[in-house]
Coordinates of C-alpha atoms in Angstrom, one line a residue:
X142 CA -27.7 20.8 19.5
X143 CA -26.5 23.2 22.2
X144 CA -28.5 26.4 22.4
X145 CA -26.1 29.2 23.2
X146 CA -27.2 32.5 24.6
X147 CA -26.9 35.4 22.1
X148 CA -23.7 37.1 23.1
X149 CA -20.5 37.9 21.1
X150 CA -19.1 34.4 21.1
X151 CA -22.3 32.4 20.8
X152 CA -23.5 34.5 17.8
X153 CA -20.8 32.8 15.7
X154 CA -21.8 29.3 16.9
X155 CA -25.5 29.9 16.1
X156 CA -24.8 31.6 12.8
X157 CA -22.9 28.6 11.4
X158 CA -25.8 26.3 12.4
X159 CA -28.3 28.6 10.8
X160 CA -26.5 28.7 7.5
X161 CA -26.4 24.9 7.4
X162 CA -30.1 24.7 8.1
X163 CA -30.8 27.1 5.3
X164 CA -28.7 25.0 2.8
X165 CA -30.2 21.7 3.9
X166 CA -33.8 22.9 4.3
X167 CA -34.8 23.3 0.6
X168 CA -33.5 19.8 -0.2
X169 CA -35.3 17.8 2.4
X170 CA -36.4 14.3 1.3
X171 CA -37.2 11.0 3.0
X172 CA -34.4 9.9 5.3
X173 CA -32.4 13.0 4.3
X174 CA -31.8 14.1 7.9
X175 CA -30.4 10.7 8.7
X176 CA -28.2 10.8 5.5
X177 CA -26.9 14.2 6.5
X178 CA -26.2 12.9 10.0
X179 CA -24.2 10.0 8.7
X180 CA -22.2 12.1 6.3
X181 CA -21.4 14.6 9.0
X182 CA -20.3 11.8 11.3
X183 CA -18.0 10.4 8.6
X184 CA -16.6 13.9 8.1
X185 CA -16.0 14.4 11.8
X186 CA -14.3 11.0 12.1
X187 CA -12.0 11.9 9.2
X188 CA -11.3 15.3 10.7
X189 CA -10.5 13.7 14.1
X190 CA -8.1 11.2 12.5
X191 CA -6.4 14.0 10.7
X192 CA -6.1 16.1 13.9
X193 CA -4.7 13.1 15.8
X194 CA -1.7 13.1 13.5
X195 CA 1.3 14.6 15.2
X196 CA 2.9 17.8 13.9
X197 CA 5.9 15.7 13.1
X198 CA 3.7 14.0 10.4
X199 CA 2.5 17.4 9.1
X200 CA 5.8 19.1 8.3
X201 CA 6.7 17.0 5.2
X202 CA 10.0 15.2 4.7
X203 CA 11.5 17.0 7.8
X204 CA 9.3 15.1 10.3
X205 CA 9.2 11.4 11.1
X206 CA 6.9 9.4 13.3
X207 CA 7.8 6.1 14.8
X208 CA 4.6 5.5 16.8
X209 CA 3.3 2.8 14.4
X210 CA 6.4 0.7 14.4
X211 CA 5.4 -2.5 16.3
X212 CA 8.4 -4.7 15.9
X213 CA 11.1 -2.1 15.6
X214 CA 12.1 0.2 18.4
X215 CA 14.8 2.6 17.1
X216 CA 17.2 4.2 19.4
X217 CA 17.7 7.9 19.5
X218 CA 21.2 7.5 18.1
X219 CA 19.8 5.6 15.1
X220 CA 17.0 8.2 14.5
X221 CA 19.4 11.1 14.6
X222 CA 21.9 9.5 12.2
X223 CA 19.1 8.4 9.9
X224 CA 18.1 12.0 9.5
X225 CA 21.7 13.1 8.8
X226 CA 21.9 15.2 11.9
X227 CA 25.0 13.6 13.4
X228 CA 27.6 16.3 12.8
X229 CA 29.5 18.9 14.9
X230 CA 29.0 22.4 13.5
X231 CA 32.2 24.4 12.6
X232 CA 33.1 27.9 13.8
X233 CA 34.5 29.9 10.9
X234 CA 36.0 33.3 11.0
X235 CA 34.0 36.2 9.7
X236 CA 35.5 39.0 7.5
X237 CA 34.2 42.4 6.7
X238 CA 35.1 44.6 3.8
X239 CA 36.5 48.0 4.8
X240 CA 38.4 50.8 3.1
X241 CA 41.6 48.8 3.5
X242 CA 40.2 45.5 2.2
X243 CA 38.9 42.5 4.1
X244 CA 39.4 42.3 7.9
X245 CA 38.6 39.5 10.3
X246 CA 35.8 40.4 12.6
X247 CA 37.1 39.8 16.2
X248 CA 35.2 37.6 18.7
X249 CA 32.5 36.5 16.2
X250 CA 32.2 33.3 14.2
X251 CA 29.9 31.8 11.6
X252 CA 28.3 28.6 12.8
X253 CA 28.3 26.3 9.7
X254 CA 27.4 22.8 8.6
X255 CA 30.7 21.0 7.8
X256 CA 29.0 18.9 5.1
X257 CA 27.7 21.7 2.9
X258 CA 29.0 25.0 4.4
X259 CA 25.4 26.1 5.2
X260 CA 25.6 29.1 7.6
X261 CA 23.2 28.7 10.6
X262 CA 24.0 31.7 12.7
X263 CA 26.7 34.2 13.8
X264 CA 27.9 33.7 17.4
X265 CA 30.4 35.2 19.8
X266 CA 33.7 33.4 20.5
X267 CA 32.6 31.7 23.8
X268 CA 29.8 29.8 22.0
X269 CA 30.4 26.1 22.0
X270 CA 28.6 24.1 19.2
X271 CA 26.9 20.9 20.2
X272 CA 26.2 17.9 18.1
X273 CA 22.5 16.8 18.0
X274 CA 23.8 13.2 18.7
X275 CA 24.5 14.5 22.2
X276 CA 20.7 14.3 22.8
X277 CA 20.7 10.6 22.2
X278 CA 21.9 9.4 25.7
X279 CA 19.0 11.2 27.3
X280 CA 16.8 8.6 25.6
X281 CA 19.1 5.6 25.0
X282 CA 20.7 5.3 28.4
X283 CA 17.3 5.5 30.1
X284 CA 15.6 3.1 27.6
X285 CA 13.1 5.7 26.3
X286 CA 12.0 4.9 22.8
X287 CA 11.7 7.8 20.4
X288 CA 8.2 8.4 19.0
X289 CA 8.8 11.4 16.7
X290 CA 11.7 13.5 15.4
X291 CA 11.8 16.8 13.5
X292 CA 14.4 18.8 11.5
X293 CA 13.7 22.5 11.2
X294 CA 15.4 24.9 8.8
X295 CA 17.7 22.4 7.2
X296 CA 19.2 21.4 10.6
X297 CA 19.0 24.8 12.3
X298 CA 16.9 23.2 15.0
X299 CA 16.2 19.6 15.9
X300 CA 13.4 18.1 18.1
X301 CA 13.0 14.5 19.3
X302 CA 10.3 13.0 21.6
X303 CA 10.0 9.7 23.4
X304 CA 7.4 7.8 25.4
X305 CA 7.9 8.6 29.1
X306 CA 5.6 5.6 30.0
X307 CA 3.3 7.9 32.0
X308 CA -0.4 7.9 31.1
X309 CA -3.9 8.0 32.5
X310 CA -7.6 8.4 31.6
X311 CA -9.7 11.5 32.1
X312 CA -12.8 9.4 31.3
X313 CA -12.9 5.8 30.1
X314 CA -11.2 5.7 26.7
X315 CA -10.0 9.4 26.9
X316 CA -6.3 8.8 27.5
X317 CA -3.7 11.5 28.1
X318 CA 0.0 10.6 27.9
X319 CA 3.3 12.2 28.7
X320 CA 6.3 12.4 26.3
X321 CA 9.9 13.4 27.1
X322 CA 11.0 16.1 24.6
X323 CA 14.6 17.1 23.9
X324 CA 15.7 19.8 21.5
X325 CA 18.7 22.0 20.5
X326 CA 19.7 24.3 17.8
X327 CA 22.6 25.5 15.6
X328 CA 20.9 28.8 14.6
X329 CA 20.6 30.2 18.1
X330 CA 16.8 29.8 18.3
X331 CA 16.9 27.5 21.3
X332 CA 19.2 26.3 24.1
X333 CA 19.8 22.6 24.6
X334 CA 16.9 21.5 26.6
X335 CA 14.4 18.8 27.6
X336 CA 10.8 19.0 28.9
X337 CA 7.7 17.0 29.4
X338 CA 4.7 17.3 27.1
X339 CA 1.2 16.0 28.0
X340 CA -0.9 15.0 25.0
X341 CA -4.5 13.9 24.5
X342 CA -4.2 10.8 22.4
X343 CA -7.6 11.0 20.7
X344 CA -6.7 14.2 18.9
X345 CA -3.0 14.8 19.7
X346 CA -3.9 18.1 21.5
X347 CA -1.0 19.4 23.5
X348 CA -2.4 19.9 27.1
X349 CA 0.8 21.1 28.8
X350 CA 4.5 21.6 28.2
X351 CA 6.5 21.6 31.4
X352 CA 9.9 23.2 31.4
X353 CA 12.1 25.1 33.8
X354 CA 13.7 28.5 33.4
X355 CA 17.2 27.2 33.7
X356 CA 19.5 24.5 35.2
X357 CA 19.2 25.6 38.8
X358 CA 15.4 25.8 38.7
X359 CA 15.2 22.5 36.9
X360 CA 17.3 20.7 39.4
X361 CA 15.2 22.1 42.2
X362 CA 11.8 21.3 40.9
X363 CA 12.8 18.2 38.8
X364 CA 10.4 19.2 36.0
X365 CA 12.6 20.1 33.1
X366 CA 15.9 21.8 32.2
X367 CA 17.6 23.9 29.6
X368 CA 21.3 24.7 29.5
X369 CA 23.7 26.7 27.4
X370 CA 25.8 25.0 24.8
X371 CA 28.8 25.7 27.1
X372 CA 27.5 23.2 29.6
X373 CA 27.8 19.4 29.5
X374 CA 25.0 17.2 28.3
X375 CA 26.0 14.6 30.9
X376 CA 24.2 16.5 33.7
X377 CA 20.9 16.2 31.7
X378 CA 21.3 12.4 31.1
X379 CA 22.1 11.7 34.8
X380 CA 19.1 13.6 36.0
X381 CA 16.5 11.9 33.7
X382 CA 15.6 8.9 36.0
X383 CA 14.9 11.0 39.0
X384 CA 13.1 13.6 37.0
X385 CA 10.8 11.0 35.3
X386 CA 10.0 9.5 38.7
X387 CA 9.1 12.9 40.1
X388 CA 7.1 13.7 37.0
X389 CA 4.8 10.7 37.5
X390 CA 3.6 12.4 40.7
X391 CA 3.2 15.7 38.9
X392 CA 1.3 14.0 36.1
X393 CA -1.2 12.3 38.5
X394 CA -1.9 15.7 40.1
X395 CA -2.4 17.3 36.7
X396 CA -4.7 14.4 35.7
X397 CA -6.9 15.0 38.7
X398 CA -7.2 18.6 37.5
X399 CA -8.4 17.4 34.1
X400 CA -10.9 15.1 35.7
X401 CA -12.2 18.0 37.8
X402 CA -12.7 20.0 34.6
X403 CA -14.7 17.1 33.1
X404 CA -16.9 16.7 36.1
X405 CA -17.7 20.4 36.2
X406 CA -21.0 20.7 34.2
X407 CA -22.6 24.1 33.6
X408 CA -25.9 25.4 32.5
X409 CA -26.2 27.0 29.1
X410 CA -25.7 30.6 30.3
X411 CA -22.7 29.9 32.6
X412 CA -21.1 27.7 29.9
X413 CA -21.3 30.5 27.3
X414 CA -20.0 33.1 29.8
X415 CA -17.1 30.7 30.6
X416 CA -16.2 30.4 26.9
X417 CA -16.2 34.2 26.4
X418 CA -14.2 34.9 29.5
X419 CA -11.7 32.2 28.7
X420 CA -11.1 33.6 25.2
X421 CA -10.8 37.1 26.6
X422 CA -8.2 35.8 29.1
X423 CA -5.9 33.8 26.8
X424 CA -6.1 36.4 23.9
X425 CA -5.8 39.4 26.2
X426 CA -2.8 40.7 24.2
X427 CA -4.8 40.7 21.0
X428 CA -7.6 42.8 22.7
X429 CA -5.4 45.6 24.0
X430 CA -5.2 49.1 22.4
X431 CA -7.3 50.6 19.7
X432 CA -8.1 49.7 16.1
X433 CA -8.0 52.4 13.3
X434 CA -11.0 52.4 11.1
X435 CA -11.2 53.2 7.4
X436 CA -12.9 56.5 8.1
X437 CA -9.9 57.6 10.2
X438 CA -11.6 57.2 13.6
X439 CA -10.5 54.6 16.2
X440 CA -12.3 52.2 18.5
X441 CA -11.3 49.9 21.3
X442 CA -10.3 46.4 20.2
X443 CA -12.8 43.7 21.1
X444 CA -13.8 40.1 20.3
X445 CA -14.8 41.2 16.8
X446 CA -11.1 41.5 16.0
X447 CA -10.5 37.8 16.7
X448 CA -13.5 36.4 14.9
X449 CA -11.6 33.8 12.9
X450 CA -10.3 32.3 16.2
X451 CA -13.7 32.4 17.8
X452 CA -15.4 30.7 14.9
X453 CA -12.9 27.9 14.7
X454 CA -12.9 27.3 18.5
X455 CA -16.7 27.2 18.5
X456 CA -16.6 24.7 15.7
X457 CA -14.2 22.6 17.7
X458 CA -16.5 22.8 20.7
X459 CA -19.4 21.6 18.7
X460 CA -17.4 18.4 17.9
X461 CA -16.3 17.8 21.5
X462 CA -18.4 14.9 22.6
X463 CA -18.1 12.3 25.4
X464 CA -19.4 8.9 24.4
X465 CA -21.2 10.6 21.4
X466 CA -22.9 13.2 23.7
X467 CA -22.2 16.9 23.9
X468 CA -21.6 18.1 27.4
X469 CA -21.3 21.7 28.8
X470 CA -18.1 20.8 30.8
X471 CA -15.1 22.9 31.5
X472 CA -13.0 20.1 30.0
X473 CA -14.7 20.6 26.7
X474 CA -13.8 24.3 26.7
X475 CA -10.2 23.4 27.3
X476 CA -10.1 20.8 24.5
X477 CA -11.7 23.1 22.0
X478 CA -9.0 25.8 22.7
X479 CA -6.0 23.4 22.8
X480 CA -7.2 21.8 19.6
X481 CA -7.1 25.3 17.9
X482 CA -3.6 26.1 19.3
X483 CA -2.2 22.7 18.5
X484 CA -3.6 22.1 15.0
X485 CA -5.2 25.2 13.6
X486 CA -3.6 28.5 14.5
X487 CA -1.3 30.4 12.2
X488 CA -1.7 32.6 9.1
X489 CA 0.8 31.4 6.6
X490 CA -0.8 30.2 3.3
X491 CA 2.0 27.5 3.1
X492 CA 0.6 24.6 5.2
X493 CA 4.0 23.1 6.0
X494 CA 5.5 26.5 7.1
X495 CA 2.4 27.1 9.2
X496 CA 2.8 23.7 10.9
X497 CA 6.5 24.3 11.6
X498 CA 5.8 27.8 13.1
X499 CA 3.1 26.2 15.2
X500 CA 5.4 23.5 16.4
X501 CA 8.0 26.0 17.6
X502 CA 5.3 28.0 19.2
X503 CA 4.1 25.0 21.2
X504 CA 7.6 24.1 22.4
X505 CA 7.9 26.8 25.0
X506 CA 6.6 29.6 22.8
X507 CA 3.5 31.7 22.6
X508 CA 1.1 28.8 22.0
X509 CA 2.5 26.9 25.0
X510 CA 1.9 30.0 27.1
X511 CA -1.7 30.4 25.9
X512 CA -2.4 26.8 26.7
X513 CA -0.9 27.1 30.2
X514 CA -2.9 30.3 30.8
X515 CA -6.0 28.6 29.6
X516 CA -5.4 25.5 31.9
X517 CA -4.7 27.7 34.9
X518 CA -7.8 29.9 34.3
X519 CA -10.1 26.9 33.9
X520 CA -8.7 25.0 36.9
X521 CA -9.6 28.1 38.9
X522 CA -13.2 27.7 37.8
X523 CA -13.7 24.2 39.2

């Protein structure tokens, strides 16, 4: 077992191991250590299988996975229609109650579902609703098979992913793969967009989410695009083949970065320092300012204020093994953190709501930014 130096981060790692030793110590018997080893391995395997499930499979009836379909390859059109998302939202007038009765609110409309009158949002007059079925040609016309699809807030937002046929290995058996993602919303939470997501297949950790800031940027760098609902989906569909071809080169470059992380092996002291500095970098916003104490005094925020994150990341790190062996590699640090951000972050007691919030955070939100910050910081260390 790795012996970490006694600093703020490693204390949590060693404390957990000490507690386990105390519990097991008084029940030692013949072959008990081997028994505990086997039980723990079984637990780790079950945990890994659970983590390898996509978020689409963790948000209940609103998410669907098509990865295990061997003989059937549904089109994006079929997927969207099967989830009852093929409809064009209606713009309805808004009225306000004044002293003289109800009056129509000028230049604003309610965006509603024509099938059940559900109100998704309030938008200005120039807003043009878009049918989620408009996302289908991005996949169908380019022969990209959907792998997962997700409905958020009763249709307020919709995600669909497909296999971009881009993959490689960091080490033998440790495969990373790229997926084409497309999404849109009726509730104003997202523009119509597509992006590329890199995922580690062994644990479904999101390693990157590449998207552009807008149409012009996307056309220039051929990495991704998002457009307003006033623009045509056709420009997205036509760009996909060239973007996918370009993305293959980007992926190979990113893969070399992951391999460099894996090859960078550290001694115990440097490894622990790297963990601590990485955590301080990606959670810098949580460590700013001061914390008010119960006695009325204040202190500067520090790592003790994100102990739950540190404990979980250290536990993830303990389970990061290459061919059954723990390694002090930069790559292991990256995977421990991406596992936390992909599968474990969030505070809601409702598991399904927590998974949905995490999903939206990973798609261009705070979790995506933390992962990108982590990746850039660690790449600078190799």
